Coordinates of C-alpha atoms in Angstrom, one line a residue:
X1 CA -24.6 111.4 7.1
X2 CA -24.3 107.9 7.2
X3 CA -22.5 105.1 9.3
X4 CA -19.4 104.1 7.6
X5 CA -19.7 100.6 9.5
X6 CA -23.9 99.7 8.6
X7 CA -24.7 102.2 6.5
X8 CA -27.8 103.5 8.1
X9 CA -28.3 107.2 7.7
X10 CA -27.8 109.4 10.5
X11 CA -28.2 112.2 12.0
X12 CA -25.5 115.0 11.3
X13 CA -24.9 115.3 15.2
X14 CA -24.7 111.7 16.2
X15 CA -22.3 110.0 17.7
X16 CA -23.3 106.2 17.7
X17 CA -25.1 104.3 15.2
X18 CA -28.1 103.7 16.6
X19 CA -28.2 100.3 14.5
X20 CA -24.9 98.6 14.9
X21 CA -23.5 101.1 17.5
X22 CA -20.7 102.1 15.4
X23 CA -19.0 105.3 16.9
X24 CA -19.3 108.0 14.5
X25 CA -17.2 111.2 13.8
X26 CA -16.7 113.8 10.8
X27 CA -13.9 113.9 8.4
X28 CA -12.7 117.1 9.6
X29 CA -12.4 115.8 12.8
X30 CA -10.5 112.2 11.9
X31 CA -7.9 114.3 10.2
X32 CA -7.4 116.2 13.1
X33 CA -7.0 113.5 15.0
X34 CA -4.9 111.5 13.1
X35 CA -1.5 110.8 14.5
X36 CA 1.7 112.5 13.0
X37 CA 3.7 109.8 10.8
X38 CA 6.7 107.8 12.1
X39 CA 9.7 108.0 10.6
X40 CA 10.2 104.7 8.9
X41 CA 12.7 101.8 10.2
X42 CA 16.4 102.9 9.5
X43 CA 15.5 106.8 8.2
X44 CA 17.1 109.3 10.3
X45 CA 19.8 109.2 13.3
X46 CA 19.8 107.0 16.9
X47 CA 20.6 103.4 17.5
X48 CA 19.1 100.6 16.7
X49 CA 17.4 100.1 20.5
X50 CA 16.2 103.4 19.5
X51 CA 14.4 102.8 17.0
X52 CA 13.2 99.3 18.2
X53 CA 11.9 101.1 21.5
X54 CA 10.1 103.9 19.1
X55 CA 8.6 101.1 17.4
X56 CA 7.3 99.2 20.2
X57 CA 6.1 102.1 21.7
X58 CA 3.9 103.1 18.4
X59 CA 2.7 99.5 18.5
X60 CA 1.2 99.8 22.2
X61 CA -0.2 103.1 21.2
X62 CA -2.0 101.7 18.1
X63 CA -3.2 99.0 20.4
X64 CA -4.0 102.0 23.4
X65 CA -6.1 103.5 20.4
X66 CA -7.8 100.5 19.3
X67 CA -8.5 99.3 22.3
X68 CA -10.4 102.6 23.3
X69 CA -12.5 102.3 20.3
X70 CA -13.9 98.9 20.6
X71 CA -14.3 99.8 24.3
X72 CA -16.2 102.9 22.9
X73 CA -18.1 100.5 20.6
X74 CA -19.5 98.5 23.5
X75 CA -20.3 101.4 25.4
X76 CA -22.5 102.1 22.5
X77 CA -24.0 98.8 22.0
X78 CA -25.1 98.8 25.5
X79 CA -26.2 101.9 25.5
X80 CA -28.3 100.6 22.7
X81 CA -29.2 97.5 24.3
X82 CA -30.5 98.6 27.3
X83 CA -32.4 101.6 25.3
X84 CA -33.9 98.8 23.4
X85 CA -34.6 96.9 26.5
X86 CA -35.9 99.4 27.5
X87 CA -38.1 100.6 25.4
X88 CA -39.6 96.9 25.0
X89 CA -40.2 96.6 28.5
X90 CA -42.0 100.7 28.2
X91 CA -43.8 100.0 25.2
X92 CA -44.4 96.1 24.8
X93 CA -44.2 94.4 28.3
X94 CA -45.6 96.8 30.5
X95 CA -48.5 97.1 28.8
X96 CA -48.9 93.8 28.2
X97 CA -48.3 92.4 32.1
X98 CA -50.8 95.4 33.1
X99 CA -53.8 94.5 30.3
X100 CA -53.5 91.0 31.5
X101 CA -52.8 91.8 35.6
X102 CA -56.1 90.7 36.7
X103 CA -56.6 87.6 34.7
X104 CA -52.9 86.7 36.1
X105 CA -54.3 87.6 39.8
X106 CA -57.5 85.4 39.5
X107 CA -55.2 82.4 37.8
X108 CA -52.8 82.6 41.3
X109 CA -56.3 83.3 43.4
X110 CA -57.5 80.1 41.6
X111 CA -54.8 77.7 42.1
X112 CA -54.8 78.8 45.9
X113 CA -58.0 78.5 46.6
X114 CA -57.9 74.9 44.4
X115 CA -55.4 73.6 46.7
X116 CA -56.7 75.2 49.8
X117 CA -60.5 73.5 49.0
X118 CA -58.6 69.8 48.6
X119 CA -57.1 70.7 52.2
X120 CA -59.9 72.0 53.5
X121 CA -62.2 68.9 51.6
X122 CA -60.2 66.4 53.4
X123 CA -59.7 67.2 56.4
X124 CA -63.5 68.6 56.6
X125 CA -64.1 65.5 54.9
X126 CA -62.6 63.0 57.6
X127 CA -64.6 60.2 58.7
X128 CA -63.2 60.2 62.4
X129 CA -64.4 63.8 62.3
X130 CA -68.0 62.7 62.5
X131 CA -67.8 60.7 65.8
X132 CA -65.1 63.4 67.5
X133 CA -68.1 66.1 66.5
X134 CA -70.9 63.5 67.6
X135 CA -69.0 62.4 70.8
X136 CA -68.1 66.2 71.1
X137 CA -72.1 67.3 70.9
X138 CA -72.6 64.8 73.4
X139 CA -70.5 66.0 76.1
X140 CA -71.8 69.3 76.0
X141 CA -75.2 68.8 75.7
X142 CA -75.9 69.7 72.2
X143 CA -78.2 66.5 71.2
X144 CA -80.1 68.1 68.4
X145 CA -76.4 68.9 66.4
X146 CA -75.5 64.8 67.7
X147 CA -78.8 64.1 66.4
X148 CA -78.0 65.4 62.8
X149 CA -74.9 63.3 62.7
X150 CA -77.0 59.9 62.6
X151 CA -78.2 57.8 59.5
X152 CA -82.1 58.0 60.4
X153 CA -84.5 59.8 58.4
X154 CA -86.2 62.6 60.5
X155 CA -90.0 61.9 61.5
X156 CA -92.6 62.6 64.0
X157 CA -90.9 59.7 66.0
X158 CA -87.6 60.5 65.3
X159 CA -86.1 64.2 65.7
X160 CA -83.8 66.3 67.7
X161 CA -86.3 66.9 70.5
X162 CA -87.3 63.0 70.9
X163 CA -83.5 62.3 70.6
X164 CA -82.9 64.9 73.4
X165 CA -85.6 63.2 75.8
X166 CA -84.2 59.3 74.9
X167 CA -80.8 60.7 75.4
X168 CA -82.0 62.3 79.1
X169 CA -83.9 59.3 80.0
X170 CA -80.7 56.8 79.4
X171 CA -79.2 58.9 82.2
X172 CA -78.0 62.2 80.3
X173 CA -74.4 63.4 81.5
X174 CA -72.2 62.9 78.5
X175 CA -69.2 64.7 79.9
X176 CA -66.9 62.0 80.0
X177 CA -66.5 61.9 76.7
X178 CA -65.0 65.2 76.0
X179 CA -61.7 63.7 76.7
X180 CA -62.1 60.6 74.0
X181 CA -60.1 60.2 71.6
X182 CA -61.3 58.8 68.4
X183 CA -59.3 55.6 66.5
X184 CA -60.2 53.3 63.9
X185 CA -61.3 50.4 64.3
X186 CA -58.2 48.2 63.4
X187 CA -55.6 50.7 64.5
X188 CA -57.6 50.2 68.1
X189 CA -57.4 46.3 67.7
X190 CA -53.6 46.9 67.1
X191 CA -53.3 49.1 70.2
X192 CA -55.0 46.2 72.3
X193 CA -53.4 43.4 70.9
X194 CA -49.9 45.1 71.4
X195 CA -50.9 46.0 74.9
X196 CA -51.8 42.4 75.8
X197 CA -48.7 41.0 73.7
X198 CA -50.8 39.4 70.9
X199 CA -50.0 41.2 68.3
X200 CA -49.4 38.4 66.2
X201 CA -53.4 37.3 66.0
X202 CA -54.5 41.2 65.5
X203 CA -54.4 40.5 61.8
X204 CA -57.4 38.2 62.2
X205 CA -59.6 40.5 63.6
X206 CA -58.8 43.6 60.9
X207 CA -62.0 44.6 59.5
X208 CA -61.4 44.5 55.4
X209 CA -64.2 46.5 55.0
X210 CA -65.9 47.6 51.5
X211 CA -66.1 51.2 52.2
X212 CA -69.9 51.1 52.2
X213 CA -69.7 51.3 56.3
X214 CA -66.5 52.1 58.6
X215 CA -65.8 51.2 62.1
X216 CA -64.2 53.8 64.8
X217 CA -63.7 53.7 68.3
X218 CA -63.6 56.6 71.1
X219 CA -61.4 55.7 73.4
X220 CA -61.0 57.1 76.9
X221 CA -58.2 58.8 78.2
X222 CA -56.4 55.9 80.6
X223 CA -57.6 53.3 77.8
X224 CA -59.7 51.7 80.0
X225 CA -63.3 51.9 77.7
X226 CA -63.9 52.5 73.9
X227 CA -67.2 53.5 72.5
X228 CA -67.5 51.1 69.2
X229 CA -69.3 53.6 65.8
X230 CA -70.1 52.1 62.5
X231 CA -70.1 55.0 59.8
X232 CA -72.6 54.4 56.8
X233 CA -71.5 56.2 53.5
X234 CA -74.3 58.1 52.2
X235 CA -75.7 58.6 48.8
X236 CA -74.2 62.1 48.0
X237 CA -71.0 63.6 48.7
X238 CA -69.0 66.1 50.2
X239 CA -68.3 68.9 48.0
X240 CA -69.0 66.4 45.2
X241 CA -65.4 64.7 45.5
X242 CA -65.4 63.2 49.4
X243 CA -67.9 60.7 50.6
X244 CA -69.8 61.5 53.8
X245 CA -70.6 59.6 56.4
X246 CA -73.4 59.2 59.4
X247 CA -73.3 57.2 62.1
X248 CA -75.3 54.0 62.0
X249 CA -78.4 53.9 64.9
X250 CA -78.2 49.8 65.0
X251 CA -79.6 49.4 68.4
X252 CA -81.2 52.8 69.1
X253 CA -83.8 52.6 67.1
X254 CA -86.4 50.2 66.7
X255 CA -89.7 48.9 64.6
X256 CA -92.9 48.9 66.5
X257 CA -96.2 47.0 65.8
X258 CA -99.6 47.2 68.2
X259 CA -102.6 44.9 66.8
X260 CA -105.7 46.1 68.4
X261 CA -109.1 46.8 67.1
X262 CA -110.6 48.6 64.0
X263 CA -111.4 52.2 64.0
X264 CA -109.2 52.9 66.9
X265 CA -106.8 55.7 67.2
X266 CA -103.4 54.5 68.2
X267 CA -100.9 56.7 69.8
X268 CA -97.2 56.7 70.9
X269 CA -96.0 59.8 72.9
X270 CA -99.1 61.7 71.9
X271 CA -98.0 61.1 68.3
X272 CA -100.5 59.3 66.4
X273 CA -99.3 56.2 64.4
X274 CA -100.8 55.4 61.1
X275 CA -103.1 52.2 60.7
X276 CA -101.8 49.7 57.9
X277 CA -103.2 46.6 56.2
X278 CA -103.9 43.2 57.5
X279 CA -101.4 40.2 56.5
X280 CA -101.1 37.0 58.1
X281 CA -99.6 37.9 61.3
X282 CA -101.9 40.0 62.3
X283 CA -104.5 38.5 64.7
X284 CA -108.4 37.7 63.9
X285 CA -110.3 41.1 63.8
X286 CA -107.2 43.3 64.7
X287 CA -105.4 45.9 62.5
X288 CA -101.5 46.2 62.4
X289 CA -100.7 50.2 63.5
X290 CA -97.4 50.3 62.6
X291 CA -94.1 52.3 63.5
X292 CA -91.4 51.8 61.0
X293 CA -88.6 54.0 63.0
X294 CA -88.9 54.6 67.2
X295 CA -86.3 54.9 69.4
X296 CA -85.7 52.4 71.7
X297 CA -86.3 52.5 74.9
X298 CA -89.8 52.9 77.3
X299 CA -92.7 54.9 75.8
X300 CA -96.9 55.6 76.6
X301 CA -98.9 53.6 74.4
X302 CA -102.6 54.6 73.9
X303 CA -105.6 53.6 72.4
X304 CA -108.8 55.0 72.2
X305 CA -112.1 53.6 70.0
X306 CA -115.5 55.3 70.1
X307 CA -116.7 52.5 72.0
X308 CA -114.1 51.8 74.6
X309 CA -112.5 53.3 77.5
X310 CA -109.4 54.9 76.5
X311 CA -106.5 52.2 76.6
X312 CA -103.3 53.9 78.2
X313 CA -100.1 51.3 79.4
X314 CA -96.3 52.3 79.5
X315 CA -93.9 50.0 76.8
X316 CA -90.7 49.5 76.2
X317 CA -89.6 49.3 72.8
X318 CA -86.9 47.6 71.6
X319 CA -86.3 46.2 67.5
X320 CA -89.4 44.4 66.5
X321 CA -91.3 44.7 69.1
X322 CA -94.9 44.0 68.4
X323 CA -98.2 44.2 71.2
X324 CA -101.5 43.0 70.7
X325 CA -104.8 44.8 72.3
X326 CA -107.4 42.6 71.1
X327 CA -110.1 43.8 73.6
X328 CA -110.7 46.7 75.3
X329 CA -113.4 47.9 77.7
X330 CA -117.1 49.5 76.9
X331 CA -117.1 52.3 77.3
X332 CA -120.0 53.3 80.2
X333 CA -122.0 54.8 77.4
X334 CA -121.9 51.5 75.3
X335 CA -122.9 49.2 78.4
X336 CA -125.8 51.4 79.3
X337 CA -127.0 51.3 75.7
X338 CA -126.8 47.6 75.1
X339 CA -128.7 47.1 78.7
X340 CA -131.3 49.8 77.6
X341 CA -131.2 47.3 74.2
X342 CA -130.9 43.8 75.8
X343 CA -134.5 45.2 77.7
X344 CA -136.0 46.1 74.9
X345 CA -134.8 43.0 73.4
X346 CA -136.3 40.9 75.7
X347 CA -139.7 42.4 75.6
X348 CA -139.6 41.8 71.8
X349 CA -138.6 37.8 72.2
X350 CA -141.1 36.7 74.7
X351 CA -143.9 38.9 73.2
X352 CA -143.4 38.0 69.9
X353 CA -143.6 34.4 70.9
X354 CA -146.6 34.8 73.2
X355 CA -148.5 36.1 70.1
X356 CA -146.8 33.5 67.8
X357 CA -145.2 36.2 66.0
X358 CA -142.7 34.7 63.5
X359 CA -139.2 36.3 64.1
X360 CA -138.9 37.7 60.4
X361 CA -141.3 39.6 61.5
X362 CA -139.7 41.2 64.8
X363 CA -137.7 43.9 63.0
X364 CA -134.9 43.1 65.0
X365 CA -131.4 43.7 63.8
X366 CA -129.4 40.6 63.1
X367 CA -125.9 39.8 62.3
X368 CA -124.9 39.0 58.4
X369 CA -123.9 36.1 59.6
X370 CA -126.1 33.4 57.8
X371 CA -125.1 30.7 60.5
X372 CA -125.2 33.1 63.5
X373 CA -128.7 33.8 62.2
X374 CA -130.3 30.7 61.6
X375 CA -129.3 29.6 65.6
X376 CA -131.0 32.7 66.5
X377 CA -134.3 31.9 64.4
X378 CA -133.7 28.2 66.1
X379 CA -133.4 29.7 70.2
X380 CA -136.4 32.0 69.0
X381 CA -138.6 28.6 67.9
X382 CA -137.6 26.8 71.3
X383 CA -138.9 30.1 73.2
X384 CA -142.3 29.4 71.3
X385 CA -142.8 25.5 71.9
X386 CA -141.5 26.4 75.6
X387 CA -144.6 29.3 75.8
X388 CA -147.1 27.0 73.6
X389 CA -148.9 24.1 74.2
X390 CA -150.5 21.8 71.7
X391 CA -153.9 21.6 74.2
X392 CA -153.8 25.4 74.0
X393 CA -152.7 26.1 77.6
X394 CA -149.2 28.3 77.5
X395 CA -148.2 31.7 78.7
X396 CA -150.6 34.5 78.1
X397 CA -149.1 37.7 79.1
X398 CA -145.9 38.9 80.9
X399 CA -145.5 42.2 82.8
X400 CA -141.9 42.8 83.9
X401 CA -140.7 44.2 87.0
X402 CA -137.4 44.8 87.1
X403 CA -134.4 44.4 85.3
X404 CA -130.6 43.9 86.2
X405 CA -127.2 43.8 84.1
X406 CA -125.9 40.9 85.1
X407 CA -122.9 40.4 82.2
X408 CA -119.9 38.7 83.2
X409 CA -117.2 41.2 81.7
X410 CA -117.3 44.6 79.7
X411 CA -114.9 43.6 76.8
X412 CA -115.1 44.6 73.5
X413 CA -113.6 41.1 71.8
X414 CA -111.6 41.9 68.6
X415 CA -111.8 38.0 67.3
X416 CA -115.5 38.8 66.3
X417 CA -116.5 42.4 67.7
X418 CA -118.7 40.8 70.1
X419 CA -120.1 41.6 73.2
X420 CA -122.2 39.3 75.4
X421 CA -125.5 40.9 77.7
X422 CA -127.0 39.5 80.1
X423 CA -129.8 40.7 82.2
X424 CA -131.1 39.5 85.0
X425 CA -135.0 40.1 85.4
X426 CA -138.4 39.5 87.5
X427 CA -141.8 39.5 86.0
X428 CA -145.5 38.4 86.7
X429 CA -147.5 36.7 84.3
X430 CA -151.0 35.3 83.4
X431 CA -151.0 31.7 81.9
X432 CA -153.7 29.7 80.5
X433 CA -154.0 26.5 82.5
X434 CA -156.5 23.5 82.3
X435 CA -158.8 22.8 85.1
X436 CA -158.6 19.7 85.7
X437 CA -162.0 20.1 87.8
X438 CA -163.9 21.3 84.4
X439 CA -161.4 20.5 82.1
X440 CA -162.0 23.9 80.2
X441 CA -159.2 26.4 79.6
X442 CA -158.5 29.5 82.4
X443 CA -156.6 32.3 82.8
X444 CA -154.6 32.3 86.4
X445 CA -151.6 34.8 87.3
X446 CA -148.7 34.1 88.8
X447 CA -148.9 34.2 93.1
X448 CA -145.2 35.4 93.2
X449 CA -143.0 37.3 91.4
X450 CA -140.6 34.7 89.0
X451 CA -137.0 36.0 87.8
X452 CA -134.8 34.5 85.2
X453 CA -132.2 35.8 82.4
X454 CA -131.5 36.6 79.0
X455 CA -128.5 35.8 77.8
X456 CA -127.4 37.4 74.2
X457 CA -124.5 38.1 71.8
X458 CA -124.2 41.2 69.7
X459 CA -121.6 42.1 67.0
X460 CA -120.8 45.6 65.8
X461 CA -120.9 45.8 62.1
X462 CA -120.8 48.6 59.4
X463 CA -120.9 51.2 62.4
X464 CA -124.2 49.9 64.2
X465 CA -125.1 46.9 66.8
X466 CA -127.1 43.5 66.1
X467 CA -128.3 40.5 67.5
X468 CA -125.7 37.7 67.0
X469 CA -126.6 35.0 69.3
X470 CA -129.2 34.3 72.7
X471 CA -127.2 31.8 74.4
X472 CA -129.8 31.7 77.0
X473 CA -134.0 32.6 77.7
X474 CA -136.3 30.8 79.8
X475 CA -139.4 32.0 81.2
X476 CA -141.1 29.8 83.8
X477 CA -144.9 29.5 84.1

């Protein structure tokens, strides 16, 4: 069948419209239904109330019957309705919401954990943070995780370990500060300057600031003492959005420079420190061994060269402090070589010039100094007038008896890399003499044994020793 309200076809049982839900009922039925006719207005017996009340009562019951039907018809409808609702939510929303559950779930996960990393990022991310946790490492001891909190590059000089031992040697009990409380700097200058009613000239000592450094203060409990920390803002940031911060080591560390000679091994703390390059503040003969990063404070220098005693004297280091070693002692080895040399040196000189040997022809080992050489060659030619007469007379042989280092100091001079012999020794000789009875030419030794000293310079170059100077050599006959 069909609905007599839509037209959609039905089925023969139903009894809405499942379109326009339209109450449906046969033919057979309707007639049965139908209500018996009225008499009409006037027909038949009774008064005219009579008939007004039959009429009135007809009207409420069409109204009774039509009101039941439309009530019917909305029943129907929202039967309809909610079947249709329904079935959407069954077959179209349910599905949907599930197939897309997840990606709902992460979207809600994300915008939680967005907001909770900006929390987290800036309160991590809080420059006061890194002096409470600084001031907080302090006070219990943990200097290596205080030591990471600082703007320094890490080095031999500079670490956890050497910051643990500067830290215990500056006296070491930090607990004080666990009580602190950390301010800026211009919310601390406010503080003070309301304390001391001058809050009206705190404006003048605000630090503006670029952002490149900040300034915080740790203040103790009763007020009575702040720790002043600048903050330098580092090159990367924290969790890419939130600059970071170190504290800034302005007067705990320092630069170091100790001058002292060539080819030396120069050492702070046991840790050996790198030789650099001459300028023009570094003295004559010396070599700049430089520390770019130390902490301040007292420290061992030492020094130690293959041909001194080992140099060892206690420092203390504050920014640009600088030390010059320009001499050091021989070493024992050193002095007993250039007196075993100085000996043999001296045999050389006064031979040579008893024989009239020129002193090219010595093979002695001279300075590259041109100047320092041709004095040499000049004391040599004095030794062989002094031992040579023009009548012929003059020393003829020496024999040496004894020798003695006599040299004023044992220092190895950095200016020139000089050292200066002398040796103190006794000899006999045989000179040839006129006699003045015959006037011929005779040999005659000495009655007593004579003692004088040699006097020389040497210089240490390219690794080996030479003759740089005789300051002194007499031999009297």
């Amino acid at each position: 069948m069909f609905c007599n309200n839509c037209g959609t076809q039905l089925a023969d049982d139903a009894e809405f419209c499942s379109n326009c839900g339209q109450k449906v009922a046969s033919s057979g039925a309707n007639a049965a239904q139908a209500p018996s006719p009225e008499p009409a207005p006037g027909a038949g017996t009774g008064t005219t109330a009579d008939k007004v009340g039959a009429a009135a009562e007809a009207a409420a019951d069409k109204v009774g019957a039509a009101a039941e039907v439309a009530a019917e018809k909305a029943g129907a409808a929202a039967q309809v309705a909610v079947a249709k609702t329904s079935s959407f939510f069954k077959e179209k929303f349910l599905p949907g919401v599930k197939k897309y559950l997840k990606w709902i779930i992460i979207g809600v996960v994300v915008v939680l954990a967005v907001i909770a990393f900006f929390v987290t990022g800036s309160v991590m991310s809080n420059p006061a943070n890194v002096v409470s946790n600084f001031i907080g490492n302090l006070s219990n001891g943990n200097y290596a995780a205080a030591f990471d909190q600082l703007d320094v590059e890490e080095s031999e000089f500079v670490n956890g370990e050497k910051f643990a031992q500067y830290l215990e040697s500056e006296g070491g009990d930090f607990s004080e500060y666990r009580n602190y409380r950390v301010m800026s700097y211009n919310d601390y200058v406010r503080q003070a300057a309301a304390q001391y009613g001058i809050s009206d000239f705190a404006d003048e000592l605000i630090d503006e600031g670029d952002g490149s450094t900040l300034r915080y203060v740790a203040v103790a409990p009763d007020d009575s003492n702040g720790l002043e920390f600048t903050l330098v803002k580092q090159d990367s940031n924290f969790l890419l959005f939130w600059p970071t911060y170190k504290i800034d080591t302005e007067g705990m560390l320092a630069d170091a420079i100790i001058y002292t000679l060539p080819d030396s091994t120069v050492s702070i703390d046991g840790i050996n420190v790198p030789a650099g390059t001459a300028d023009e503040d570094t003295p004559e003969g010396c070599v700049p061994y430089a520390v770019p990063s130390l902490l301040s404070g007292d420290h061992t220098l030492t020094i130690t060269n293959p041909l001194t005693e080992d140099y060892e004297t206690d420092i203390s280091v504050y920014s640009g402090y600088t030390r010059t070693v320009s001499d050091l002692t021989l070493s024992e080895e050193v002095i007993t070589d250039r007196y075993e040399a100085s000996q043999e040196l001296l045999s050389t000189l006064i031979n040579g010039a008893i024989a009239n040997t020129a002193f090219d022809d010595l093979g002695i080992a001279v300075t590259s100094d041109s100047d320092a050489l041709a004095d040499i060659k000049e004391a040599y030619d004095d030794l062989l007038e002094d031992l040579h007469d023009d009548d012929g007379t003059g020393l003829k042989s020496i024999s040496f008896t004894e020798f003695e280092d006599d040299s004023y100091y044992a220092y190895l001079d950095a200016s020139d890399f000089t050292y200066d012999s002398r040796v103190r020794f006794r000899y006999d000789y045989v000179a040839t003499v006129r006699d003045y009875g015959t006037d011929q030419l005779v040999d005659e030794a000495s009655t007593y044994t004579h003692s004088s000293t040699l006097s020389v310079e040497y210089s240490y170059e390219d690794g080996n020793w030479v003759l740089s100077g005789i300051n002194s050599l007499y031999v009297y006959y």
